[in-house]
Short mmCIF file of C-alpha atoms in Angstrom, two decimals:
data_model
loop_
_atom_site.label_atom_id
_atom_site.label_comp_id
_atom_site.label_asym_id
_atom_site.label_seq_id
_atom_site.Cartn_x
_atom_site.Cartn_y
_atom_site.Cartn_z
CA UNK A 1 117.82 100.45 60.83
CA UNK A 2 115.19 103.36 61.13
CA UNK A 3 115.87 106.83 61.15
CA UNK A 4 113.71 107.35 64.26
CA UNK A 5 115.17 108.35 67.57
CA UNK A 6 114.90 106.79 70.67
CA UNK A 7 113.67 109.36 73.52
CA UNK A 8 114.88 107.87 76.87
CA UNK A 9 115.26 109.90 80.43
CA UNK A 10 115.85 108.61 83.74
CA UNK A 11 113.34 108.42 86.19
CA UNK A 12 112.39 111.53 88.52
CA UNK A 13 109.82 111.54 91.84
CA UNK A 14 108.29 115.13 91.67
CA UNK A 15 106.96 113.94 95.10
CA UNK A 16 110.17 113.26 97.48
CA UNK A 17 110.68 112.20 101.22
CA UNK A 18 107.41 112.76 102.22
CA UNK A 19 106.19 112.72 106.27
CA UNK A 20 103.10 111.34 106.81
CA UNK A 21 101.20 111.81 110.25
CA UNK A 22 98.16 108.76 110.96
CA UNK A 23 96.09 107.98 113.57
CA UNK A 24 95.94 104.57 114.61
CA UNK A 25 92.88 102.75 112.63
CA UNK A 26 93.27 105.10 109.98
CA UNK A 27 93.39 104.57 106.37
CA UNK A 28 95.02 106.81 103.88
CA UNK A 29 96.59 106.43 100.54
CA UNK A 30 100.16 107.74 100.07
CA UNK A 31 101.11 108.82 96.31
CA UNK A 32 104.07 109.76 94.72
CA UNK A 33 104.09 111.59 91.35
CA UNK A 34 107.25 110.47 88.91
CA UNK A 35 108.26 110.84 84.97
CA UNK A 36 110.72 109.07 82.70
CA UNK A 37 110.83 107.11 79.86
CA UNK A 38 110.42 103.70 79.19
CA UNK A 39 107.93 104.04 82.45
CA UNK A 40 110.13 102.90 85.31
CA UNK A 41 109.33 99.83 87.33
CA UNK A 42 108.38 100.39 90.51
CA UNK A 43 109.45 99.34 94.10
CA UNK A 44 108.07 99.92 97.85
CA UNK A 45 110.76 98.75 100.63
CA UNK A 46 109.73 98.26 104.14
CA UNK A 47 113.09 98.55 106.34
CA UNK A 48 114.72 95.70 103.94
CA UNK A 49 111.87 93.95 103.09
CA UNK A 50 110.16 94.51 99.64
CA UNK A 51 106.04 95.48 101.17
CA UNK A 52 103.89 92.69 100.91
CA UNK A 53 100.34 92.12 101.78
CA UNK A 54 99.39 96.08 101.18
CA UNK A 55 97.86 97.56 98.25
CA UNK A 56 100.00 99.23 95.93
CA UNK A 57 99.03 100.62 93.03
CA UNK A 58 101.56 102.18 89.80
CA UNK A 59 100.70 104.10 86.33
CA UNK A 60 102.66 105.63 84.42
CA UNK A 61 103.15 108.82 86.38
CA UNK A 62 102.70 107.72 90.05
CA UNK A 63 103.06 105.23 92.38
CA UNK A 64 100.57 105.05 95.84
CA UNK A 65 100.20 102.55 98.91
CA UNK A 66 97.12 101.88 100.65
CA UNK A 67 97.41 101.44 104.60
CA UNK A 68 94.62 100.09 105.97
CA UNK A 69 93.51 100.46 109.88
CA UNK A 70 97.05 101.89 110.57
CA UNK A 71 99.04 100.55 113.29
CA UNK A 72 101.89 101.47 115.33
CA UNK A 73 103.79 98.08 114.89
CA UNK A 74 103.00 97.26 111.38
CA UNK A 75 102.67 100.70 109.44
CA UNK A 76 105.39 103.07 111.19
CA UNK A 77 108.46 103.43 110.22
CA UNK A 78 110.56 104.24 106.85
CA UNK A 79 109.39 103.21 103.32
CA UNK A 80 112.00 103.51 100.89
CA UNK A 81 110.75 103.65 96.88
CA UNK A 82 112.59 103.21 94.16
CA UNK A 83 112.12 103.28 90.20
CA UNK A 84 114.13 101.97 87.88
CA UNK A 85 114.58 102.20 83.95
CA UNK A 86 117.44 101.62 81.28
CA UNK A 87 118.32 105.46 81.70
CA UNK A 88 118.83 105.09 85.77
CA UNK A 89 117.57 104.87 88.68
CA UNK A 90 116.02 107.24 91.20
CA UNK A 91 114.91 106.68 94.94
CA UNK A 92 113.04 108.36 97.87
CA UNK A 93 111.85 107.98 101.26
CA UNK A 94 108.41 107.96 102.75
CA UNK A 95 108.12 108.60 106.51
CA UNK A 96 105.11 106.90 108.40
CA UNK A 97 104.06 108.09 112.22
CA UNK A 98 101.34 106.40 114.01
CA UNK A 99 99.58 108.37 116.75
CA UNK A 100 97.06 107.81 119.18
CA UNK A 101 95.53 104.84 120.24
CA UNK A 102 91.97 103.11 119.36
CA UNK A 103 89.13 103.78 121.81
CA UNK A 104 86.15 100.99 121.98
#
């Protein structure tokens, strides 16, 4: 055994329950800023549903999701993220609005 100590802390968002305001079509990239040690493992909930066929992107401070060409129907709603580490957990929510409609 090693004299060395083990530094551990429990994950933290600095960035919590965001709102975010689109226009349909739009894209924008959502990003959360978080600490703790090991790095957490991330997770982006959709309703119930882990997300799936968006891009989401995690380092070792922050988290982010790409919507592309927002939509009403699949993009608005509540996105619930959550890290997770041997210290604890921590978890925060992400509001999505979708306004307007597309013009041709």
């Amino acid at each position: 055994m090693t004299g060395g100590t083990i530094i551990v802390a429990a994950p933290v968002f600095q960035t919590r329950n965001l709102q975010e305001l689109l226009s349909v079509g739009e894209y924008r990239k959502i990003m959360l800023t978080f600490s703790g040690l090991p790095v957490p493992d991330v997770e982006w909930r959709f309703g119930d549903s882990l997300v799936r066929g968006m891009q989401i992107d995690s380092t070792g401070t922050s988290t982010s999701i790409l919507i592309k060409e927002a939509d009403r129907k699949k993009h608005a709603g509540s996105y619930n993220v959550s890290l997770r580490n041997k210290a604890g957990v921590a978890t925060t929510d992400v509001r999505v609005d979708v306004i307007g409609k597309l013009t041709c």
